[in-house]
XYZ file of N, CA and C in Angstrom:
669
model
N 9.677 -24.281 -1.657
C 8.502 -23.592 -1.167
C 8.933 -22.310 -0.452
N 8.280 -21.196 -0.717
C 8.644 -19.929 -0.085
C 7.980 -19.806 1.272
N 8.436 -18.843 2.046
C 7.806 -18.574 3.334
C 6.337 -18.217 3.149
N 6.004 -17.523 2.069
C 4.612 -17.157 1.806
C 3.751 -18.392 1.632
N 4.255 -19.392 0.914
C 3.505 -20.641 0.735
C 3.297 -21.347 2.076
N 4.371 -21.418 2.866
C 4.276 -22.059 4.181
C 3.311 -21.295 5.087
N 3.391 -19.967 5.052
C 2.524 -19.145 5.896
C 1.060 -19.334 5.509
N 0.805 -19.469 4.216
C -0.572 -19.665 3.744
C -1.156 -20.941 4.349
N -0.401 -22.039 4.254
C -0.902 -23.319 4.765
C -1.021 -23.299 6.291
N -0.007 -22.735 6.944
C -0.007 -22.682 8.407
C -1.184 -21.840 8.913
N -1.352 -20.652 8.342
C -2.430 -19.760 8.783
C -3.797 -20.365 8.478
N -3.925 -21.004 7.338
C -5.198 -21.640 6.972
C -5.575 -22.694 7.998
N -4.624 -23.586 8.309
C -4.921 -24.676 9.233
C -5.228 -24.143 10.632
N -4.466 -23.160 11.079
C -4.682 -22.597 12.414
C -6.016 -21.853 12.491
N -6.312 -21.070 11.475
C -7.550 -20.293 11.475
C -8.774 -21.197 11.427
N -8.718 -22.203 10.588
C -9.875 -23.082 10.424
C -10.101 -23.988 11.634
N -9.056 -24.219 12.432
C -9.210 -25.073 13.609
C -9.448 -24.263 14.884
N -9.435 -22.933 14.762
C -9.548 -22.085 15.960
C -10.978 -21.892 16.426
N -11.949 -22.272 15.590
C -13.345 -22.121 15.982
C -13.831 -20.685 15.947
N -13.203 -19.862 15.096
C -13.611 -18.462 15.002
C -14.961 -18.353 14.292
N -15.731 -17.353 14.676
C -16.958 -17.084 13.945
C -16.613 -16.416 12.611
N -17.628 -16.133 11.824
C -17.403 -15.615 10.484
C -16.766 -14.244 10.413
N -16.686 -13.540 11.553
C -16.062 -12.215 11.516
C -14.541 -12.293 11.440
N -13.982 -13.443 11.846
C -12.523 -13.596 11.845
C -12.128 -14.928 11.210
N -12.852 -15.314 10.176
C -12.594 -16.600 9.532
C -11.536 -16.472 8.442
N -11.353 -17.539 7.684
C -10.331 -17.557 6.641
C -10.630 -16.533 5.543
N -11.879 -16.288 5.267
C -12.225 -15.280 4.258
C -11.746 -13.899 4.683
N -11.866 -13.593 5.980
C -11.342 -12.322 6.493
C -9.836 -12.230 6.251
N -9.126 -13.307 6.534
C -7.670 -13.305 6.340
C -7.330 -13.037 4.877
N -8.040 -13.668 3.972
C -7.760 -13.484 2.539
C -8.090 -12.064 2.080
N -9.145 -11.469 2.641
C -9.458 -10.084 2.276
C -8.365 -9.134 2.765
N -7.866 -9.371 3.973
C -6.792 -8.525 4.493
C -5.532 -8.686 3.635
N -5.242 -9.903 3.239
C -4.091 -10.158 2.364
C -4.251 -9.401 1.045
N -5.436 -9.447 0.475
C -5.694 -8.728 -0.781
C -5.529 -7.227 -0.587
N -6.111 -6.694 0.484
C -5.968 -5.258 0.765
C -4.507 -4.874 0.953
N -3.777 -5.719 1.676
C -2.375 -5.428 1.969
C -1.551 -5.374 0.688
N -1.818 -6.284 -0.230
C -1.058 -6.290 -1.475
C -1.367 -5.046 -2.302
N -2.632 -4.632 -2.322
C -2.988 -3.414 -3.048
C -2.280 -2.191 -2.451
N -2.294 -2.092 -1.130
C -1.650 -0.948 -0.483
C -0.138 -1.005 -0.679
N 0.443 -2.192 -0.549
C 1.890 -2.344 -0.727
C 2.316 -1.918 -2.131
N 1.505 -2.252 -3.116
C 1.814 -1.863 -4.496
C 1.776 -0.346 -4.650
N 0.841 0.296 -3.970
C 0.743 1.754 -4.052
C 1.891 2.432 -3.320
N 2.493 1.727 -2.363
C 3.643 2.245 -1.622
C 4.957 1.937 -2.331
N 4.852 1.297 -3.491
C 6.028 0.957 -4.302
C 7.031 0.073 -3.560
N 6.528 -0.865 -2.772
C 7.416 -1.803 -2.108
C 7.980 -2.797 -3.125
N 9.209 -3.257 -2.885
C 9.793 -4.236 -3.794
C 9.134 -5.596 -3.566
N 9.444 -6.549 -4.422
C 8.760 -7.841 -4.379
C 8.978 -8.556 -3.046
N 10.177 -8.439 -2.493
C 10.461 -9.097 -1.223
C 9.606 -8.550 -0.096
N 9.434 -7.251 -0.050
C 8.631 -6.648 1.018
C 7.143 -6.886 0.779
N 6.745 -6.979 -0.485
C 5.355 -7.342 -0.771
C 5.047 -8.739 -0.256
N 5.991 -9.648 -0.436
C 5.779 -11.008 0.084
C 5.710 -10.998 1.606
N 6.579 -10.208 2.237
C 6.575 -10.141 3.699
C 5.264 -9.560 4.214
N 4.758 -8.553 3.549
C 3.474 -7.961 3.924
C 2.360 -9.012 3.860
N 2.393 -9.827 2.831
C 1.372 -10.876 2.705
C 1.522 -11.941 3.785
N 2.753 -12.281 4.124
C 2.995 -13.236 5.212
C 2.395 -12.708 6.514
N 2.658 -11.441 6.812
C 2.139 -10.848 8.046
C 0.614 -10.811 8.019
N 0.046 -10.456 6.866
C -1.416 -10.423 6.742
C -2.019 -11.800 7.021
N -1.381 -12.841 6.527
C -1.892 -14.196 6.752
C -1.833 -14.592 8.226
N -0.824 -14.105 8.939
C -0.596 -14.514 10.328
C -1.234 -13.581 11.350
N -1.782 -12.452 10.909
C -2.041 -11.352 11.839
C -3.059 -11.666 12.942
N -3.984 -12.574 12.703
C -5.027 -12.839 13.708
C -4.697 -14.010 14.637
N -3.614 -14.706 14.387
C -3.353 -15.910 15.176
C -3.153 -15.636 16.666
N -2.539 -14.518 17.059
C -2.399 -14.274 18.506
C -3.639 -13.637 19.146
N -4.721 -13.498 18.404
C -5.906 -12.777 18.886
C -6.486 -13.440 20.121
N -6.537 -12.696 21.222
C -7.004 -13.252 22.492
C -8.531 -13.302 22.614
N -9.251 -12.821 21.593
C -10.721 -12.900 21.650
C -11.207 -14.344 21.545
N -10.352 -15.231 21.051
C -10.755 -16.608 20.820
C -9.931 -17.562 21.668
N -10.585 -18.618 22.137
C -9.942 -19.595 23.015
C -8.725 -20.214 22.329
N -7.719 -20.503 23.124
C -6.521 -21.147 22.600
C -5.474 -20.196 22.082
N -5.625 -18.908 22.390
C -4.693 -17.906 21.849
C -3.256 -18.148 22.299
N -3.076 -18.536 23.540
C -1.718 -18.744 24.052
C -1.029 -19.888 23.316
N -1.763 -20.962 23.069
C -1.193 -22.097 22.344
C -0.905 -21.734 20.893
N -1.824 -20.963 20.277
C -1.587 -20.534 18.892
C -0.356 -19.644 18.808
N -0.190 -18.762 19.796
C 0.971 -17.872 19.800
C 2.272 -18.678 19.893
N 2.258 -19.753 20.676
C 3.443 -20.615 20.782
C 3.741 -21.293 19.450
N 2.695 -21.792 18.808
C 2.893 -22.451 17.513
C 3.350 -21.444 16.467
N 2.870 -20.222 16.558
C 3.295 -19.176 15.635
C 4.788 -18.900 15.808
N 5.237 -18.808 17.044
C 6.654 -18.574 17.300
C 7.493 -19.738 16.768
N 7.023 -20.949 16.980
C 7.726 -22.120 16.456
C 7.787 -22.075 14.927
N 6.713 -21.637 14.318
C 6.673 -21.514 12.863
C 7.723 -20.520 12.375
N 7.795 -19.353 13.017
C 8.755 -18.333 12.593
C 10.189 -18.818 12.777
N 10.465 -19.474 13.887
C 11.808 -20.012 14.130
C 12.175 -21.026 13.049
N 11.224 -21.895 12.721
C 11.482 -22.914 11.698
C 11.732 -22.288 10.334
N 10.984 -21.233 10.005
C 11.176 -20.573 8.711
C 12.558 -19.930 8.613
N 13.046 -19.393 9.722
C 14.399 -18.830 9.740
C 15.433 -19.945 9.591
N 15.244 -21.020 10.339
C 16.185 -22.142 10.283
C 16.240 -22.759 8.895
N 15.105 -22.783 8.214
C 15.053 -23.356 6.867
C 15.437 -22.351 5.789
N 15.806 -21.148 6.253
C 16.253 -20.063 5.368
C 15.177 -19.604 4.389
N 13.915 -19.772 4.807
C 12.807 -19.211 4.036
C 12.514 -17.775 4.455
N 13.044 -17.387 5.620
C 12.786 -16.078 6.195
C 14.054 -15.607 6.891
N 14.455 -14.367 6.641
C 15.655 -13.847 7.295
C 15.366 -13.520 8.758
N 16.414 -13.440 9.545
C 16.263 -13.074 10.950
C 15.618 -11.695 11.052
N 16.070 -10.764 10.225
C 15.523 -9.401 10.270
C 14.040 -9.390 9.912
N 13.676 -10.160 8.894
C 12.268 -10.210 8.498
C 11.412 -10.811 9.611
N 11.938 -11.822 10.306
C 11.176 -12.430 11.402
C 10.963 -11.424 12.526
N 11.937 -10.549 12.743
C 11.788 -9.503 13.760
C 10.696 -8.514 13.360
N 10.601 -8.211 12.071
C 9.549 -7.316 11.579
C 8.180 -7.950 11.806
N 8.071 -9.245 11.505
C 6.798 -9.946 11.707
C 6.367 -9.837 13.168
N 7.268 -10.136 14.081
C 6.932 -10.077 15.507
C 6.561 -8.655 15.923
N 7.326 -7.695 15.456
C 7.079 -6.294 15.802
C 5.673 -5.884 15.393
N 5.292 -6.225 14.178
C 3.975 -5.828 13.666
C 2.863 -6.529 14.433
N 2.990 -7.831 14.632
C 1.928 -8.581 15.290
C 1.725 -8.137 16.737
N 2.778 -7.640 17.365
C 2.673 -7.201 18.760
C 2.062 -5.811 18.900
N 1.971 -5.047 17.794
C 1.584 -3.646 17.916
C 0.419 -3.195 17.045
N -0.075 -4.040 16.148
C -0.971 -3.536 15.111
C -2.434 -3.436 15.509
N -2.863 -4.080 16.590
C -4.289 -4.075 16.899
C -4.742 -2.712 17.405
N -6.038 -2.467 17.276
C -6.627 -1.219 17.775
C -6.399 -1.092 19.278
N -6.581 -2.192 19.995
C -6.395 -2.171 21.451
C -4.941 -1.838 21.799
N -3.994 -2.470 21.085
C -2.569 -2.195 21.351
C -2.234 -0.739 21.077
N -2.721 -0.226 19.937
C -2.405 1.160 19.599
C -3.060 2.121 20.584
N -4.256 1.789 21.045
C -4.935 2.640 22.009
C -4.167 2.720 23.333
N -3.375 1.681 23.598
C -2.555 1.662 24.812
C -1.162 2.251 24.581
N -0.916 2.761 23.344
C 0.346 3.427 23.068
C 1.421 2.581 22.426
N 1.047 1.443 21.834
C 2.050 0.533 21.267
C 2.830 1.150 20.116
N 2.256 2.166 19.462
C 2.918 2.772 18.298
C 3.579 4.115 18.624
N 3.545 4.501 19.896
C 4.129 5.782 20.281
C 5.624 5.642 20.555
N 6.387 6.607 20.086
C 7.802 6.659 20.408
C 8.669 5.629 19.727
N 8.136 4.935 18.732
C 8.930 3.959 17.987
C 8.776 4.228 16.495
N 9.811 3.901 15.752
C 9.727 4.041 14.295
C 8.931 2.869 13.739
N 7.873 3.168 13.021
C 6.990 2.125 12.514
C 7.426 1.683 11.120
N 7.709 0.404 10.932
C 8.057 -0.083 9.601
C 6.861 0.026 8.670
N 7.126 0.176 7.400
C 6.029 0.315 6.444
C 5.144 -0.930 6.448
N 5.725 -2.082 6.790
C 4.931 -3.309 6.840
C 3.806 -3.200 7.858
N 4.061 -2.569 8.991
C 3.006 -2.374 9.984
C 1.918 -1.470 9.431
N 2.328 -0.369 8.818
C 1.353 0.584 8.291
C 0.457 -0.076 7.244
N 1.067 -0.876 6.394
C 0.323 -1.514 5.306
C -0.666 -2.548 5.841
N -0.194 -3.469 6.683
C -1.065 -4.547 7.159
C -2.117 -4.008 8.123
N -1.741 -3.043 8.938
C -2.716 -2.443 9.851
C -3.845 -1.765 9.074
N -3.486 -0.993 8.056
C -4.512 -0.361 7.231
C -5.372 -1.407 6.523
N -4.733 -2.471 6.030
C -5.460 -3.526 5.323
C -6.480 -4.192 6.236
N -6.083 -4.445 7.475
C -6.985 -5.069 8.444
C -8.111 -4.117 8.816
N -7.790 -2.855 8.996
C -8.808 -1.876 9.388
C -9.803 -1.618 8.266
N -9.376 -1.733 7.024
C -10.318 -1.592 5.917
C -11.387 -2.681 5.976
N -11.017 -3.854 6.445
C -11.990 -4.943 6.524
C -12.892 -4.802 7.737
N -12.609 -3.815 8.589
C -13.447 -3.559 9.755
C -14.457 -2.447 9.509
N -14.407 -1.827 8.323
C -15.314 -0.724 8.015
C -16.017 -0.986 6.687
N -16.922 -0.097 6.307
C -17.679 -0.299 5.079
C -18.718 -1.396 5.242
N -19.219 -1.887 4.128
C -20.266 -2.912 4.157
C -19.794 -4.176 4.847
N -18.568 -4.603 4.533
C -18.065 -5.828 5.153
C -17.839 -5.612 6.645
N -17.427 -4.421 7.033
C -17.245 -4.124 8.448
C -18.557 -4.158 9.206
N -19.614 -3.655 8.578
C -20.949 -3.716 9.187
C -21.344 -5.176 9.415
N -21.177 -5.993 8.382
C -21.545 -7.407 8.485
C -20.726 -8.101 9.573
N -19.429 -7.826 9.616
C -18.559 -8.471 10.600
C -18.917 -8.045 12.020
N -19.253 -6.778 12.192
C -19.610 -6.281 13.523
C -20.812 -7.029 14.086
N -21.833 -7.187 13.273
C -23.039 -7.850 13.759
C -22.835 -9.362 13.877
N -21.991 -9.921 13.032
C -21.715 -11.352 13.142
C -20.962 -11.652 14.438
N -19.963 -10.817 14.769
C -19.223 -11.027 16.012
C -20.124 -10.785 17.217
N -20.904 -9.694 17.169
C -21.807 -9.407 18.276
C -22.799 -10.531 18.511
N -23.325 -11.063 17.425
C -24.266 -12.171 17.555
C -23.624 -13.407 18.147
N -22.367 -13.646 17.803
C -21.668 -14.821 18.334
C -21.452 -14.716 19.838
N -21.481 -13.475 20.366
C -21.298 -13.254 21.803
C -22.613 -12.853 22.489
N -23.720 -13.134 21.818
C -25.055 -12.812 22.352
C -25.203 -11.321 22.658
N -24.593 -10.485 21.837
C -24.694 -9.046 22.026
C -26.031 -8.503 21.555
N -26.404 -7.361 22.078
C -27.658 -6.718 21.670
C -27.442 -5.925 20.383
N -28.519 -5.736 19.637
C -28.450 -4.964 18.402
C -28.098 -3.512 18.707
N -28.884 -2.902 19.594
C -28.650 -1.508 19.986
C -29.280 -1.280 21.354
N -28.623 -0.477 22.169
C -29.161 -0.103 23.480
C -28.954 1.397 23.674
N -29.926 2.028 24.303
C -29.802 3.440 24.664
C -29.871 3.598 26.181
N -29.168 4.551 26.689
C -29.398 5.033 28.047
C -30.048 6.403 27.943
N -30.931 6.715 28.882
C -31.641 7.992 28.829
C -30.668 9.166 28.852
N -29.620 9.036 29.683
C -28.606 10.083 29.772
C -27.260 9.498 29.379
N -26.502 10.182 28.532
C -25.177 9.689 28.129
C -24.256 9.519 29.336
N -23.399 8.497 29.262
C -22.427 8.228 30.322
C -21.051 8.117 29.669
N -20.118 8.964 30.068
C -18.777 8.964 29.484
C -18.131 7.591 29.629
N -17.574 7.088 28.503
C -16.917 5.796 28.513
C -17.858 4.617 28.395
N -19.156 4.878 28.467
C -20.156 3.809 28.395
C -21.056 3.973 27.182
N -21.379 5.229 26.843
C -22.247 5.517 25.701
C -21.637 6.627 24.853
N -22.206 6.821 23.665
C -21.840 8.006 22.898
C -22.697 9.175 23.383
N -22.603 10.324 22.733
C -23.307 11.519 23.215
C -24.823 11.407 23.104
N -25.296 10.448 22.284
C -26.742 10.231 22.168
C -27.241 9.136 23.100
N -26.352 8.597 23.920
C -26.759 7.562 24.862
C -26.722 6.153 24.328
N -26.164 5.941 23.128
C -26.070 4.583 22.577
C -24.940 3.844 23.291
N -25.277 2.705 23.869
C -24.331 1.946 24.690
C -23.267 1.281 23.811
N -22.001 1.496 24.175
C -20.887 0.981 23.380
C -20.897 -0.539 23.246
N -21.358 -1.247 24.288
C -21.274 -2.711 24.253
C -22.278 -3.327 23.279
N -23.243 -2.544 22.797
C -24.159 -3.052 21.777
C -23.474 -3.027 20.416
N -24.037 -3.733 19.450
C -23.426 -3.779 18.117
C -23.340 -2.388 17.485
N -24.433 -1.642 17.536
C -24.410 -0.292 16.977
C -23.452 0.590 17.772
N -23.411 0.393 19.067
C -22.500 1.175 19.893
C -21.049 0.967 19.537
N -20.700 -0.220 19.039
C -19.306 -0.523 18.684
C -18.803 0.380 17.555
N -19.713 0.843 16.710
C -19.305 1.769 15.654
C -18.754 3.060 16.273
N -19.413 3.526 17.314
C -18.994 4.778 17.953
C -17.783 4.574 18.850
N -17.683 3.393 19.439
C -16.552 3.091 20.308
C -15.268 2.909 19.509
N -15.378 2.334 18.302
C -14.177 1.971 17.548
C -14.252 2.259 16.050
N -15.239 1.703 15.363
C -15.182 1.622 13.903
C -15.153 2.980 13.211
N -15.882 3.961 13.743
C -15.875 5.287 13.120
C -14.563 6.023 13.331
N -13.731 5.530 14.217
C -12.432 6.156 14.476
C -11.358 5.697 13.506
N -11.601 4.592 12.824
C -10.537 3.965 12.038
C -10.104 4.792 10.829
N -11.043 5.491 10.201
C -10.679 6.309 9.036
C -9.563 7.294 9.386
N -9.633 7.878 10.558
C -8.640 8.854 10.966
C -7.354 8.251 11.478
N -7.285 6.920 11.542
C -6.092 6.241 12.047
C -5.298 5.558 10.949
N -5.746 5.710 9.698
C -5.029 5.094 8.585
C -3.636 5.720 8.450
N -2.679 4.903 8.029
C -1.283 5.358 8.001
C -0.676 5.394 6.606
N -1.415 4.948 5.593
C -0.906 5.001 4.225
C -1.846 5.839 3.364
N -1.314 6.351 2.274
C -2.129 7.182 1.379
C -3.275 6.365 0.790
N -2.971 5.175 0.285
C -4.004 4.354 -0.347
C -5.029 3.877 0.680
N -4.560 3.516 1.873
C -5.485 3.108 2.918
C -6.458 4.221 3.261
N -5.946 5.435 3.334
C -6.785 6.597 3.633
C -7.819 6.811 2.538
N -7.394 6.667 1.286
C -8.314 6.835 0.160
C -9.435 5.791 0.202
N -9.063 4.544 0.421
C -10.049 3.466 0.417
C -11.007 3.576 1.599
N -10.522 4.146 2.701
C -11.362 4.265 3.900
C -12.476 5.289 3.728
N -12.295 6.261 2.860
C -13.282 7.342 2.717
C -14.664 6.808 2.365
N -14.762 6.047 1.294
C -16.064 5.535 0.858
C -16.645 4.568 1.883
N -15.796 3.745 2.475
C -16.288 2.773 3.449
C -16.836 3.489 4.690
N -16.213 4.567 5.067
C -16.680 5.344 6.208
C -18.078 5.920 5.925
N -18.276 6.426 4.725
C -19.578 6.979 4.349
C -20.666 5.907 4.373
N -20.319 4.706 3.948
C -21.286 3.600 3.986
C -21.754 3.369 5.417
N -20.829 3.421 6.364
C -21.206 3.214 7.768
C -22.083 4.348 8.296
N -21.755 5.577 7.944
C -22.557 6.706 8.414
C -23.993 6.615 7.908
N -24.149 6.260 6.630
C -25.495 6.111 6.074
C -26.255 4.992 6.777
N -25.570 3.886 7.007
C -26.187 2.748 7.681
C -26.627 3.122 9.099
N -25.758 3.800 9.832
C -26.072 4.156 11.216
C -27.266 5.098 11.290
N -27.331 6.039 10.375
C -28.467 6.958 10.354
C -29.774 6.194 10.157
N -29.749 5.229 9.250
C -30.949 4.459 8.943
C -31.331 3.518 10.082
N -30.359 2.775 10.601
C -30.704 1.774 11.621
C -31.136 2.439 12.919
N -30.551 3.586 13.258
C -30.963 4.264 14.480
C -32.386 4.798 14.364
N -32.752 5.230 13.161
C -34.119 5.701 12.939
C -35.105 4.538 13.052
N -34.741 3.406 12.480
C -35.643 2.261 12.475
C -35.756 1.605 13.861
N -34.713 1.734 14.677
C -34.695 1.055 15.974
C -35.141 1.934 17.133
N -35.381 3.209 16.869
C -35.703 4.109 17.981
C -37.100 3.796 18.541
N -37.113 3.477 19.824
C -38.375 3.179 20.511
C -38.349 3.840 21.890
N -39.482 3.878 22.537
C -39.543 4.385 23.912
C -39.154 3.261 24.862
N -38.165 3.528 25.674
C -37.656 2.502 26.581
C -38.406 2.557 27.901
């Protein structure tokens, strides 16, 4: 059995038992894996690195602190990586790449400077782009509202006057579902790190812009 096979089963069991809502479920993991393989192929990675990219894609959400039990999952993830090295399914160097990517690939991590001043392996660029593609476009719209709903978030909120760090320039509050597009999702197209990721992000970005124009028109009321 290869490390990819083991990672598939491990990630499946961990994801399905984590109690994640539909925005971060097993289907999300499989879409990111599919995106990652497409991008890796366009980057002309060899078969070994393509497998590693898929392993990272399968594992990428396990340390996510948005969901309860993250610390325990992170411990089990580390145990998994150690075991894969011991069983010679994964090289020591490859395990270091996995850890490096998982520690730095999130939007929050990058916003805090996790990718500054370090040489980024292509595996990070590929999996990060693959994950961000699933955060935009039609599927990104669906995931945004599904996550917001799971946290009892509002559809959209306006403030009469814009507040820096709290709303966009039109007064849409970032903590609302629509506000999250302005806080994060519309920024992702410009943060892509691979040629193919950038290409795929273009159409998905346009889908979001069209959606936002329509929903803001339909939701505008006097407060």
